[in-house]
Amino acid sequence: MSEETTGLGPDGAAFLAARLGAVAQPALAVFDLDNTLFDTRPRTLSAARDFDAARGTRWFEALTLPDVRRDGLTTARALAPPPLPDDVIEAFDLAWRAAFWDARRFALDAPIAAVLAWVERAREAGVGVRFLTGRTAPYHEVSVRQLHEAGLGWVAASDVVCKPDLSRRTAPFKAEVLRELAAEAAIACYVSEGRRDIGHIQRELPGVACVLVGCSFEDPARDPVAAGTPLLPPVF
């Protein structure tokens, strides 16, 4: 399979519109959650503010939402000038892990309206919807609630699939679930900002149509996807 590293692809919106209108029934549209339907950067920003407040420091005083990276470690390393001391980076990484994965902070996530709209478009086209996330089982309930609060009150608990635990690698887990879903219905699309997940799915399940959501977190050189992968405009 050929791969690309620029992140450029055909118009994802046009692809989705055509795909949802033409896919054989029964069909399912599958969506990722973090940084696809929900912007998780506010969780990291909150963790940084709390880190300074707990220590009486100002290391993250200048941090703004556009400065936030995928996780605490990359956010701290990217904060410059001047670079943060190594011991501060290490301490923040530990604090971030606890804060970011505190289910109470999921309420800080910002719904991404442009992608949520495609969830409703799929329903309007008569296509079923599932949500497939790398979040683990303890976050299943809060994930369902988060979708309800974003306006998707029809989402049932069975519509959201989480990893059982952290022992499962996310990309292979998602490919396995998609393979199981494909045995029940045609997969109209899998929509995610995760290049690593999409690249793995494209290699393992070439029949699944993947749509990449543009995201500044992602590194095209590190995690290439197939050439011609449809691309939705960057969400941030």
mmCIF file with all atom_site columns, N, CA and C in Angstrom, residues 144-216:
data_model
loop_
_atom_site.group_PDB
_atom_site.id
_atom_site.type_symbol
_atom_site.label_atom_id
_atom_site.label_alt_id
_atom_site.label_comp_id
_atom_site.label_asym_id
_atom_site.label_entity_id
_atom_site.label_seq_id
_atom_site.pdbx_PDB_ins_code
_atom_site.Cartn_x
_atom_site.Cartn_y
_atom_site.Cartn_z
_atom_site.occupancy
_atom_site.B_iso_or_equiv
_atom_site.pdbx_formal_charge
_atom_site.auth_seq_id
_atom_site.auth_comp_id
_atom_site.auth_asym_id
_atom_site.auth_atom_id
_atom_site.pdbx_PDB_model_num
ATOM 1   N N  . VAL A 1 144 ? -20.567 8.119  27.262 1.00 0.00 ? 144 VAL A N  1
ATOM 2   C CA . VAL A 1 144 ? -21.967 8.171  26.828 1.00 0.00 ? 144 VAL A CA 1
ATOM 3   C C  . VAL A 1 144 ? -22.597 9.484  27.267 1.00 0.00 ? 144 VAL A C  1
ATOM 4   N N  . ARG A 1 145 ? -22.349 9.866  28.507 1.00 0.00 ? 145 ARG A N  1
ATOM 5   C CA . ARG A 1 145 ? -22.913 11.123 29.014 1.00 0.00 ? 145 ARG A CA 1
ATOM 6   C C  . ARG A 1 145 ? -22.389 12.322 28.219 1.00 0.00 ? 145 ARG A C  1
ATOM 7   N N  . GLN A 1 146 ? -21.125 12.284 27.871 1.00 0.00 ? 146 GLN A N  1
ATOM 8   C CA . GLN A 1 146 ? -20.529 13.378 27.101 1.00 0.00 ? 146 GLN A CA 1
ATOM 9   C C  . GLN A 1 146 ? -21.219 13.533 25.746 1.00 0.00 ? 146 GLN A C  1
ATOM 10  N N  . LEU A 1 147 ? -21.519 12.423 25.097 1.00 0.00 ? 147 LEU A N  1
ATOM 11  C CA . LEU A 1 147 ? -22.221 12.465 23.816 1.00 0.00 ? 147 LEU A CA 1
ATOM 12  C C  . LEU A 1 147 ? -23.633 13.006 23.988 1.00 0.00 ? 147 LEU A C  1
ATOM 13  N N  . HIS A 1 148 ? -24.300 12.605 25.049 1.00 0.00 ? 148 HIS A N  1
ATOM 14  C CA . HIS A 1 148 ? -25.639 13.141 25.318 1.00 0.00 ? 148 HIS A CA 1
ATOM 15  C C  . HIS A 1 148 ? -25.584 14.652 25.499 1.00 0.00 ? 148 HIS A C  1
ATOM 16  N N  . GLU A 1 149 ? -24.609 15.121 26.267 1.00 0.00 ? 149 GLU A N  1
ATOM 17  C CA . GLU A 1 149 ? -24.505 16.554 26.545 1.00 0.00 ? 149 GLU A CA 1
ATOM 18  C C  . GLU A 1 149 ? -24.113 17.351 25.307 1.00 0.00 ? 149 GLU A C  1
ATOM 19  N N  . ALA A 1 150 ? -23.539 16.666 24.312 1.00 0.00 ? 150 ALA A N  1
ATOM 20  C CA . ALA A 1 150 ? -23.196 17.326 23.050 1.00 0.00 ? 150 ALA A CA 1
ATOM 21  C C  . ALA A 1 150 ? -24.377 17.360 22.086 1.00 0.00 ? 150 ALA A C  1
ATOM 22  N N  . GLY A 1 151 ? -25.535 16.893 22.541 1.00 0.00 ? 151 GLY A N  1
ATOM 23  C CA . GLY A 1 151 ? -26.733 16.945 21.712 1.00 0.00 ? 151 GLY A CA 1
ATOM 24  C C  . GLY A 1 151 ? -27.132 15.632 21.081 1.00 0.00 ? 151 GLY A C  1
ATOM 25  N N  . LEU A 1 152 ? -26.395 14.565 21.382 1.00 0.00 ? 152 LEU A N  1
ATOM 26  C CA . LEU A 1 152 ? -26.700 13.253 20.803 1.00 0.00 ? 152 LEU A CA 1
ATOM 27  C C  . LEU A 1 152 ? -27.410 12.396 21.849 1.00 0.00 ? 152 LEU A C  1
ATOM 28  N N  . GLY A 1 153 ? -28.586 12.845 22.250 1.00 0.00 ? 153 GLY A N  1
ATOM 29  C CA . GLY A 1 153 ? -29.318 12.173 23.312 1.00 0.00 ? 153 GLY A CA 1
ATOM 30  C C  . GLY A 1 153 ? -29.780 10.772 22.968 1.00 0.00 ? 153 GLY A C  1
ATOM 31  N N  . TRP A 1 154 ? -29.771 10.426 21.702 1.00 0.00 ? 154 TRP A N  1
ATOM 32  C CA . TRP A 1 154 ? -30.211 9.109  21.251 1.00 0.00 ? 154 TRP A CA 1
ATOM 33  C C  . TRP A 1 154 ? -29.152 8.023  21.434 1.00 0.00 ? 154 TRP A C  1
ATOM 34  N N  . VAL A 1 155 ? -27.913 8.412  21.753 1.00 0.00 ? 155 VAL A N  1
ATOM 35  C CA . VAL A 1 155 ? -26.831 7.431  21.868 1.00 0.00 ? 155 VAL A CA 1
ATOM 36  C C  . VAL A 1 155 ? -27.114 6.464  23.016 1.00 0.00 ? 155 VAL A C  1
ATOM 37  N N  . ALA A 1 156 ? -27.051 5.171  22.710 1.00 0.00 ? 156 ALA A N  1
ATOM 38  C CA . ALA A 1 156 ? -27.231 4.128  23.722 1.00 0.00 ? 156 ALA A CA 1
ATOM 39  C C  . ALA A 1 156 ? -25.869 3.663  24.226 1.00 0.00 ? 156 ALA A C  1
ATOM 40  N N  . ALA A 1 157 ? -25.856 3.053  25.390 1.00 0.00 ? 157 ALA A N  1
ATOM 41  C CA . ALA A 1 157 ? -24.598 2.563  25.949 1.00 0.00 ? 157 ALA A CA 1
ATOM 42  C C  . ALA A 1 157 ? -23.910 1.596  24.990 1.00 0.00 ? 157 ALA A C  1
ATOM 43  N N  . SER A 1 158 ? -24.698 0.795  24.287 1.00 0.00 ? 158 SER A N  1
ATOM 44  C CA . SER A 1 158 ? -24.131 -0.190 23.363 1.00 0.00 ? 158 SER A CA 1
ATOM 45  C C  . SER A 1 158 ? -23.541 0.438  22.105 1.00 0.00 ? 158 SER A C  1
ATOM 46  N N  . ASP A 1 159 ? -23.805 1.720  21.880 1.00 0.00 ? 159 ASP A N  1
ATOM 47  C CA . ASP A 1 159 ? -23.260 2.408  20.709 1.00 0.00 ? 159 ASP A CA 1
ATOM 48  C C  . ASP A 1 159 ? -21.810 2.838  20.915 1.00 0.00 ? 159 ASP A C  1
ATOM 49  N N  . VAL A 1 160 ? -21.334 2.813  22.155 1.00 0.00 ? 160 VAL A N  1
ATOM 50  C CA . VAL A 1 160 ? -19.989 3.288  22.491 1.00 0.00 ? 160 VAL A CA 1
ATOM 51  C C  . VAL A 1 160 ? -19.114 2.101  22.867 1.00 0.00 ? 160 VAL A C  1
ATOM 52  N N  . VAL A 1 161 ? -18.002 1.941  22.158 1.00 0.00 ? 161 VAL A N  1
ATOM 53  C CA . VAL A 1 161 ? -17.095 0.820  22.396 1.00 0.00 ? 161 VAL A CA 1
ATOM 54  C C  . VAL A 1 161 ? -15.766 1.357  22.916 1.00 0.00 ? 161 VAL A C  1
ATOM 55  N N  . CYS A 1 162 ? -15.395 0.943  24.130 1.00 0.00 ? 162 CYS A N  1
ATOM 56  C CA . CYS A 1 162 ? -14.130 1.330  24.754 1.00 0.00 ? 162 CYS A CA 1
ATOM 57  C C  . CYS A 1 162 ? -13.199 0.119  24.834 1.00 0.00 ? 162 CYS A C  1
ATOM 58  N N  . LYS A 1 163 ? -11.910 0.388  24.946 1.00 0.00 ? 163 LYS A N  1
ATOM 59  C CA . LYS A 1 163 ? -10.973 -0.705 25.209 1.00 0.00 ? 163 LYS A CA 1
ATOM 60  C C  . LYS A 1 163 ? -11.260 -1.302 26.585 1.00 0.00 ? 163 LYS A C  1
ATOM 61  N N  . PRO A 1 164 ? -11.086 -2.600 26.758 1.00 0.00 ? 164 PRO A N  1
ATOM 62  C CA . PRO A 1 164 ? -11.323 -3.184 28.085 1.00 0.00 ? 164 PRO A CA 1
ATOM 63  C C  . PRO A 1 164 ? -10.350 -2.675 29.138 1.00 0.00 ? 164 PRO A C  1
ATOM 64  N N  . ASP A 1 165 ? -9.091  -2.475 28.745 1.00 0.00 ? 165 ASP A N  1
ATOM 65  C CA . ASP A 1 165 ? -8.081  -2.004 29.700 1.00 0.00 ? 165 ASP A CA 1
ATOM 66  C C  . ASP A 1 165 ? -6.864  -1.519 28.923 1.00 0.00 ? 165 ASP A C  1
ATOM 67  N N  . LEU A 1 166 ? -5.860  -1.035 29.658 1.00 0.00 ? 166 LEU A N  1
ATOM 68  C CA . LEU A 1 166 ? -4.680  -0.449 29.022 1.00 0.00 ? 166 LEU A CA 1
ATOM 69  C C  . LEU A 1 166 ? -3.735  -1.488 28.422 1.00 0.00 ? 166 LEU A C  1
ATOM 70  N N  . SER A 1 167 ? -3.998  -2.769 28.669 1.00 0.00 ? 167 SER A N  1
ATOM 71  C CA . SER A 1 167 ? -3.134  -3.794 28.080 1.00 0.00 ? 167 SER A CA 1
ATOM 72  C C  . SER A 1 167 ? -3.358  -3.924 26.575 1.00 0.00 ? 167 SER A C  1
ATOM 73  N N  . ARG A 1 168 ? -4.474  -3.414 26.091 1.00 0.00 ? 168 ARG A N  1
ATOM 74  C CA . ARG A 1 168 ? -4.784  -3.494 24.665 1.00 0.00 ? 168 ARG A CA 1
ATOM 75  C C  . ARG A 1 168 ? -4.251  -2.267 23.952 1.00 0.00 ? 168 ARG A C  1
ATOM 76  N N  . ARG A 1 169 ? -3.478  -2.476 22.904 1.00 0.00 ? 169 ARG A N  1
ATOM 77  C CA . ARG A 1 169 ? -3.012  -1.357 22.081 1.00 0.00 ? 169 ARG A CA 1
ATOM 78  C C  . ARG A 1 169 ? -4.190  -0.843 21.257 1.00 0.00 ? 169 ARG A C  1
ATOM 79  N N  . THR A 1 170 ? -4.263  0.477  21.150 1.00 0.00 ? 170 THR A N  1
ATOM 80  C CA . THR A 1 170 ? -5.464  1.091  20.586 1.00 0.00 ? 170 THR A CA 1
ATOM 81  C C  . THR A 1 170 ? -5.699  0.721  19.125 1.00 0.00 ? 170 THR A C  1
ATOM 82  N N  . ALA A 1 171 ? -4.686  0.853  18.276 1.00 0.00 ? 171 ALA A N  1
ATOM 83  C CA . ALA A 1 171 ? -4.901  0.613  16.847 1.00 0.00 ? 171 ALA A CA 1
ATOM 84  C C  . ALA A 1 171 ? -5.341  -0.825 16.555 1.00 0.00 ? 171 ALA A C  1
ATOM 85  N N  . PRO A 1 172 ? -4.658  -1.851 17.075 1.00 0.00 ? 172 PRO A N  1
ATOM 86  C CA . PRO A 1 172 ? -5.127  -3.219 16.832 1.00 0.00 ? 172 PRO A CA 1
ATOM 87  C C  . PRO A 1 172 ? -6.515  -3.475 17.414 1.00 0.00 ? 172 PRO A C  1
ATOM 88  N N  . PHE A 1 173 ? -6.808  -2.873 18.573 1.00 0.00 ? 173 PHE A N  1
ATOM 89  C CA . PHE A 1 173 ? -8.138  -3.040 19.164 1.00 0.00 ? 173 PHE A CA 1
ATOM 90  C C  . PHE A 1 173 ? -9.208  -2.483 18.237 1.00 0.00 ? 173 PHE A C  1
ATOM 91  N N  . LYS A 1 174 ? -8.974  -1.295 17.701 1.00 0.00 ? 174 LYS A N  1
ATOM 92  C CA . LYS A 1 174 ? -9.972  -0.696 16.817 1.00 0.00 ? 174 LYS A CA 1
ATOM 93  C C  . LYS A 1 174 ? -10.149 -1.516 15.547 1.00 0.00 ? 174 LYS A C  1
ATOM 94  N N  . ALA A 1 175 ? -9.057  -2.032 15.009 1.00 0.00 ? 175 ALA A N  1
ATOM 95  C CA . ALA A 1 175 ? -9.163  -2.864 13.808 1.00 0.00 ? 175 ALA A CA 1
ATOM 96  C C  . ALA A 1 175 ? -9.978  -4.124 14.099 1.00 0.00 ? 175 ALA A C  1
ATOM 97  N N  . GLU A 1 176 ? -9.772  -4.701 15.275 1.00 0.00 ? 176 GLU A N  1
ATOM 98  C CA . GLU A 1 176 ? -10.518 -5.902 15.651 1.00 0.00 ? 176 GLU A CA 1
ATOM 99  C C  . GLU A 1 176 ? -12.014 -5.603 15.760 1.00 0.00 ? 176 GLU A C  1
ATOM 100 N N  . VAL A 1 177 ? -12.357 -4.488 16.401 1.00 0.00 ? 177 VAL A N  1
ATOM 101 C CA . VAL A 1 177 ? -13.771 -4.129 16.546 1.00 0.00 ? 177 VAL A CA 1
ATOM 102 C C  . VAL A 1 177 ? -14.392 -3.846 15.187 1.00 0.00 ? 177 VAL A C  1
ATOM 103 N N  . LEU A 1 178 ? -13.680 -3.134 14.333 1.00 0.00 ? 178 LEU A N  1
ATOM 104 C CA . LEU A 1 178 ? -14.209 -2.836 13.001 1.00 0.00 ? 178 LEU A CA 1
ATOM 105 C C  . LEU A 1 178 ? -14.419 -4.112 12.196 1.00 0.00 ? 178 LEU A C  1
ATOM 106 N N  . ARG A 1 179 ? -13.532 -5.067 12.361 1.00 0.00 ? 179 ARG A N  1
ATOM 107 C CA . ARG A 1 179 ? -13.701 -6.350 11.664 1.00 0.00 ? 179 ARG A CA 1
ATOM 108 C C  . ARG A 1 179 ? -14.981 -7.039 12.139 1.00 0.00 ? 179 ARG A C  1
ATOM 109 N N  . GLU A 1 180 ? -15.241 -6.989 13.439 1.00 0.00 ? 180 GLU A N  1
ATOM 110 C CA . GLU A 1 180 ? -16.462 -7.589 13.984 1.00 0.00 ? 180 GLU A CA 1
ATOM 111 C C  . GLU A 1 180 ? -17.702 -6.849 13.492 1.00 0.00 ? 180 GLU A C  1
ATOM 112 N N  . LEU A 1 181 ? -17.642 -5.527 13.477 1.00 0.00 ? 181 LEU A N  1
ATOM 113 C CA . LEU A 1 181 ? -18.788 -4.748 13.005 1.00 0.00 ? 181 LEU A CA 1
ATOM 114 C C  . LEU A 1 181 ? -19.053 -5.007 11.525 1.00 0.00 ? 181 LEU A C  1
ATOM 115 N N  . ALA A 1 182 ? -17.971 -5.176 10.751 1.00 0.00 ? 182 ALA A N  1
ATOM 116 C CA . ALA A 1 182 ? -18.120 -5.394 9.312  1.00 0.00 ? 182 ALA A CA 1
ATOM 117 C C  . ALA A 1 182 ? -18.792 -6.724 9.004  1.00 0.00 ? 182 ALA A C  1
ATOM 118 N N  . ALA A 1 183 ? -18.771 -7.645 9.959  1.00 0.00 ? 183 ALA A N  1
ATOM 119 C CA . ALA A 1 183 ? -19.459 -8.922 9.766  1.00 0.00 ? 183 ALA A CA 1
ATOM 120 C C  . ALA A 1 183 ? -20.964 -8.768 9.921  1.00 0.00 ? 183 ALA A C  1
ATOM 121 N N  . GLU A 1 184 ? -21.393 -7.642 10.527 1.00 0.00 ? 184 GLU A N  1
ATOM 122 C CA . GLU A 1 184 ? -22.813 -7.396 10.766 1.00 0.00 ? 184 GLU A CA 1
ATOM 123 C C  . GLU A 1 184 ? -23.416 -6.397 9.786  1.00 0.00 ? 184 GLU A C  1
ATOM 124 N N  . ALA A 1 185 ? -22.598 -5.461 9.315  1.00 0.00 ? 185 ALA A N  1
ATOM 125 C CA . ALA A 1 185 ? -23.094 -4.394 8.440  1.00 0.00 ? 185 ALA A CA 1
ATOM 126 C C  . ALA A 1 185 ? -21.944 -3.813 7.640  1.00 0.00 ? 185 ALA A C  1
ATOM 127 N N  . ALA A 1 186 ? -22.276 -3.163 6.539  1.00 0.00 ? 186 ALA A N  1
ATOM 128 C CA . ALA A 1 186 ? -21.248 -2.478 5.758  1.00 0.00 ? 186 ALA A CA 1
ATOM 129 C C  . ALA A 1 186 ? -20.727 -1.289 6.563  1.00 0.00 ? 186 ALA A C  1
ATOM 130 N N  . ILE A 1 187 ? -19.414 -1.094 6.567  1.00 0.00 ? 187 ILE A N  1
ATOM 131 C CA . ILE A 1 187 ? -18.836 0.059  7.256  1.00 0.00 ? 187 ILE A CA 1
ATOM 132 C C  . ILE A 1 187 ? -18.793 1.219  6.265  1.00 0.00 ? 187 ILE A C  1
ATOM 133 N N  . ALA A 1 188 ? -19.662 2.185  6.482  1.00 0.00 ? 188 ALA A N  1
ATOM 134 C CA . ALA A 1 188 ? -19.699 3.341  5.581  1.00 0.00 ? 188 ALA A CA 1
ATOM 135 C C  . ALA A 1 188 ? -18.431 4.161  5.698  1.00 0.00 ? 188 ALA A C  1
ATOM 136 N N  . CYS A 1 189 ? -17.924 4.308  6.931  1.00 0.00 ? 189 CYS A N  1
ATOM 137 C CA . CYS A 1 189 ? -16.723 5.106  7.140  1.00 0.00 ? 189 CYS A CA 1
ATOM 138 C C  . CYS A 1 189 ? -16.229 4.926  8.566  1.00 0.00 ? 189 CYS A C  1
ATOM 139 N N  . TYR A 1 190 ? -14.942 5.145  8.742  1.00 0.00 ? 190 TYR A N  1
ATOM 140 C CA . TYR A 1 190 ? -14.353 5.298  10.067 1.00 0.00 ? 190 TYR A CA 1
ATOM 141 C C  . TYR A 1 190 ? -13.711 6.671  10.073 1.00 0.00 ? 190 TYR A C  1
ATOM 142 N N  . VAL A 1 191 ? -14.115 7.531  11.003 1.00 0.00 ? 191 VAL A N  1
ATOM 143 C CA . VAL A 1 191 ? -13.680 8.928  11.029 1.00 0.00 ? 191 VAL A CA 1
ATOM 144 C C  . VAL A 1 191 ? -12.856 9.181  12.282 1.00 0.00 ? 191 VAL A C  1
ATOM 145 N N  . SER A 1 192 ? -11.626 9.664  12.104 1.00 0.00 ? 192 SER A N  1
ATOM 146 C CA . SER A 1 192 ? -10.737 9.887  13.247 1.00 0.00 ? 192 SER A CA 1
ATOM 147 C C  . SER A 1 192 ? -9.629  10.862 12.874 1.00 0.00 ? 192 SER A C  1
ATOM 148 N N  . GLU A 1 193 ? -9.088  11.530 13.891 1.00 0.00 ? 193 GLU A N  1
ATOM 149 C CA . GLU A 1 193 ? -7.894  12.352 13.683 1.00 0.00 ? 193 GLU A CA 1
ATOM 150 C C  . GLU A 1 193 ? -6.630  11.526 13.862 1.00 0.00 ? 193 GLU A C  1
ATOM 151 N N  . GLY A 1 194 ? -6.767  10.291 14.356 1.00 0.00 ? 194 GLY A N  1
ATOM 152 C CA . GLY A 1 194 ? -5.609  9.481  14.704 1.00 0.00 ? 194 GLY A CA 1
ATOM 153 C C  . GLY A 1 194 ? -4.955  8.829  13.497 1.00 0.00 ? 194 GLY A C  1
ATOM 154 N N  . ARG A 1 195 ? -3.873  9.387  13.052 1.00 0.00 ? 195 ARG A N  1
ATOM 155 C CA . ARG A 1 195 ? -3.179  8.858  11.875 1.00 0.00 ? 195 ARG A CA 1
ATOM 156 C C  . ARG A 1 195 ? -2.650  7.447  12.122 1.00 0.00 ? 195 ARG A C  1
ATOM 157 N N  . ARG A 1 196 ? -2.133  7.205  13.320 1.00 0.00 ? 196 ARG A N  1
ATOM 158 C CA . ARG A 1 196 ? -1.598  5.870  13.606 1.00 0.00 ? 196 ARG A CA 1
ATOM 159 C C  . ARG A 1 196 ? -2.701  4.821  13.527 1.00 0.00 ? 196 ARG A C  1
ATOM 160 N N  . ASP A 1 197 ? -3.862  5.139  14.099 1.00 0.00 ? 197 ASP A N  1
ATOM 161 C CA . ASP A 1 197 ? -4.983  4.199  14.057 1.00 0.00 ? 197 ASP A CA 1
ATOM 162 C C  . ASP A 1 197 ? -5.449  3.976  12.626 1.00 0.00 ? 197 ASP A C  1
ATOM 163 N N  . ILE A 1 198 ? -5.604  5.072  11.880 1.00 0.00 ? 198 ILE A N  1
ATOM 164 C CA . ILE A 1 198 ? -6.074  4.945  10.500 1.00 0.00 ? 198 ILE A CA 1
ATOM 165 C C  . ILE A 1 198 ? -5.079  4.157  9.656  1.00 0.00 ? 198 ILE A C  1
ATOM 166 N N  . GLY A 1 199 ? -3.789  4.454  9.797  1.00 0.00 ? 199 GLY A N  1
ATOM 167 C CA . GLY A 1 199 ? -2.790  3.721  9.028  1.00 0.00 ? 199 GLY A CA 1
ATOM 168 C C  . GLY A 1 199 ? -2.850  2.227  9.294  1.00 0.00 ? 199 GLY A C  1
ATOM 169 N N  . HIS A 1 200 ? -3.012  1.860  10.553 1.00 0.00 ? 200 HIS A N  1
ATOM 170 C CA . HIS A 1 200 ? -3.096  0.438  10.914 1.00 0.00 ? 200 HIS A CA 1
ATOM 171 C C  . HIS A 1 200 ? -4.357  -0.191 10.332 1.00 0.00 ? 200 HIS A C  1
ATOM 172 N N  . ILE A 1 201 ? -5.474  0.505  10.450 1.00 0.00 ? 201 ILE A N  1
ATOM 173 C CA . ILE A 1 201 ? -6.740  -0.020 9.919  1.00 0.00 ? 201 ILE A CA 1
ATOM 174 C C  . ILE A 1 201 ? -6.655  -0.192 8.410  1.00 0.00 ? 201 ILE A C  1
ATOM 175 N N  . GLN A 1 202 ? -6.038  0.754  7.725  1.00 0.00 ? 202 GLN A N  1
ATOM 176 C CA . GLN A 1 202 ? -5.907  0.651  6.271  1.00 0.00 ? 202 GLN A CA 1
ATOM 177 C C  . GLN A 1 202 ? -5.062  -0.547 5.865  1.00 0.00 ? 202 GLN A C  1
ATOM 178 N N  . ARG A 1 203 ? -4.067  -0.874 6.664  1.00 0.00 ? 203 ARG A N  1
ATOM 179 C CA . ARG A 1 203 ? -3.240  -2.044 6.355  1.00 0.00 ? 203 ARG A CA 1
ATOM 180 C C  . ARG A 1 203 ? -3.968  -3.348 6.666  1.00 0.00 ? 203 ARG A C  1
ATOM 181 N N  . GLU A 1 204 ? -4.694  -3.376 7.772  1.00 0.00 ? 204 GLU A N  1
ATOM 182 C CA . GLU A 1 204 ? -5.354  -4.609 8.208  1.00 0.00 ? 204 GLU A CA 1
ATOM 183 C C  . GLU A 1 204 ? -6.709  -4.827 7.542  1.00 0.00 ? 204 GLU A C  1
ATOM 184 N N  . LEU A 1 205 ? -7.426  -3.733 7.274  1.00 0.00 ? 205 LEU A N  1
ATOM 185 C CA . LEU A 1 205 ? -8.787  -3.810 6.721  1.00 0.00 ? 205 LEU A CA 1
ATOM 186 C C  . LEU A 1 205 ? -8.907  -2.853 5.537  1.00 0.00 ? 205 LEU A C  1
ATOM 187 N N  . PRO A 1 206 ? -8.294  -3.172 4.419  1.00 0.00 ? 206 PRO A N  1
ATOM 188 C CA . PRO A 1 206 ? -8.293  -2.237 3.292  1.00 0.00 ? 206 PRO A CA 1
ATOM 189 C C  . PRO A 1 206 ? -9.677  -1.922 2.747  1.00 0.00 ? 206 PRO A C  1
ATOM 190 N N  . GLY A 1 207 ? -10.677 -2.710 3.098  1.00 0.00 ? 207 GLY A N  1
ATOM 191 C CA . GLY A 1 207 ? -12.027 -2.436 2.620  1.00 0.00 ? 207 GLY A CA 1
ATOM 192 C C  . GLY A 1 207 ? -12.766 -1.393 3.426  1.00 0.00 ? 207 GLY A C  1
ATOM 193 N N  . VAL A 1 208 ? -12.211 -0.980 4.564  1.00 0.00 ? 208 VAL A N  1
ATOM 194 C CA . VAL A 1 208 ? -12.863 0.027  5.405  1.00 0.00 ? 208 VAL A CA 1
ATOM 195 C C  . VAL A 1 208 ? -12.458 1.421  4.934  1.00 0.00 ? 208 VAL A C  1
ATOM 196 N N  . ALA A 1 209 ? -13.447 2.236  4.612  1.00 0.00 ? 209 ALA A N  1
ATOM 197 C CA . ALA A 1 209 ? -13.186 3.600  4.139  1.00 0.00 ? 209 ALA A CA 1
ATOM 198 C C  . ALA A 1 209 ? -12.889 4.499  5.334  1.00 0.00 ? 209 ALA A C  1
ATOM 199 N N  . CYS A 1 210 ? -11.667 4.978  5.431  1.00 0.00 ? 210 CYS A N  1
ATOM 200 C CA . CYS A 1 210 ? -11.254 5.841  6.536  1.00 0.00 ? 210 CYS A CA 1
ATOM 201 C C  . CYS A 1 210 ? -11.237 7.297  6.089  1.00 0.00 ? 210 CYS A C  1
ATOM 202 N N  . VAL A 1 211 ? -11.679 8.178  6.969  1.00 0.00 ? 211 VAL A N  1
ATOM 203 C CA . VAL A 1 211 ? -11.645 9.619  6.722  1.00 0.00 ? 211 VAL A CA 1
ATOM 204 C C  . VAL A 1 211 ? -10.825 10.252 7.834  1.00 0.00 ? 211 VAL A C  1
ATOM 205 N N  . LEU A 1 212 ? -9.801  10.993 7.453  1.00 0.00 ? 212 LEU A N  1
ATOM 206 C CA . LEU A 1 212 ? -8.899  11.622 8.407  1.00 0.00 ? 212 LEU A CA 1
ATOM 207 C C  . LEU A 1 212 ? -9.382  13.027 8.750  1.00 0.00 ? 212 LEU A C  1
ATOM 208 N N  . VAL A 1 213 ? -9.478  13.308 10.041 1.00 0.00 ? 213 VAL A N  1
ATOM 209 C CA . VAL A 1 213 ? -9.802  14.653 10.509 1.00 0.00 ? 213 VAL A CA 1
ATOM 210 C C  . VAL A 1 213 ? -8.490  15.387 10.744 1.00 0.00 ? 213 VAL A C  1
ATOM 211 N N  . GLY A 1 214 ? -8.305  16.523 10.107 1.00 0.00 ? 214 GLY A N  1
ATOM 212 C CA . GLY A 1 214 ? -7.073  17.281 10.285 1.00 0.00 ? 214 GLY A CA 1
ATOM 213 C C  . GLY A 1 214 ? -6.897  17.720 11.724 1.00 0.00 ? 214 GLY A C  1
ATOM 214 N N  . CYS A 1 215 ? -5.664  17.576 12.254 1.00 0.00 ? 215 CYS A N  1
ATOM 215 C CA . CYS A 1 215 ? -5.391  17.917 13.655 1.00 0.00 ? 215 CYS A CA 1
ATOM 216 C C  . CYS A 1 215 ? -3.916  18.260 13.794 1.00 0.00 ? 215 CYS A C  1
ATOM 217 N N  . SER A 1 216 ? -3.624  19.350 14.487 1.00 0.00 ? 216 SER A N  1
ATOM 218 C CA . SER A 1 216 ? -2.242  19.797 14.632 1.00 0.00 ? 216 SER A CA 1
ATOM 219 C C  . SER A 1 216 ? -1.407  18.852 15.485 1.00 0.00 ? 216 SER A C  1
#
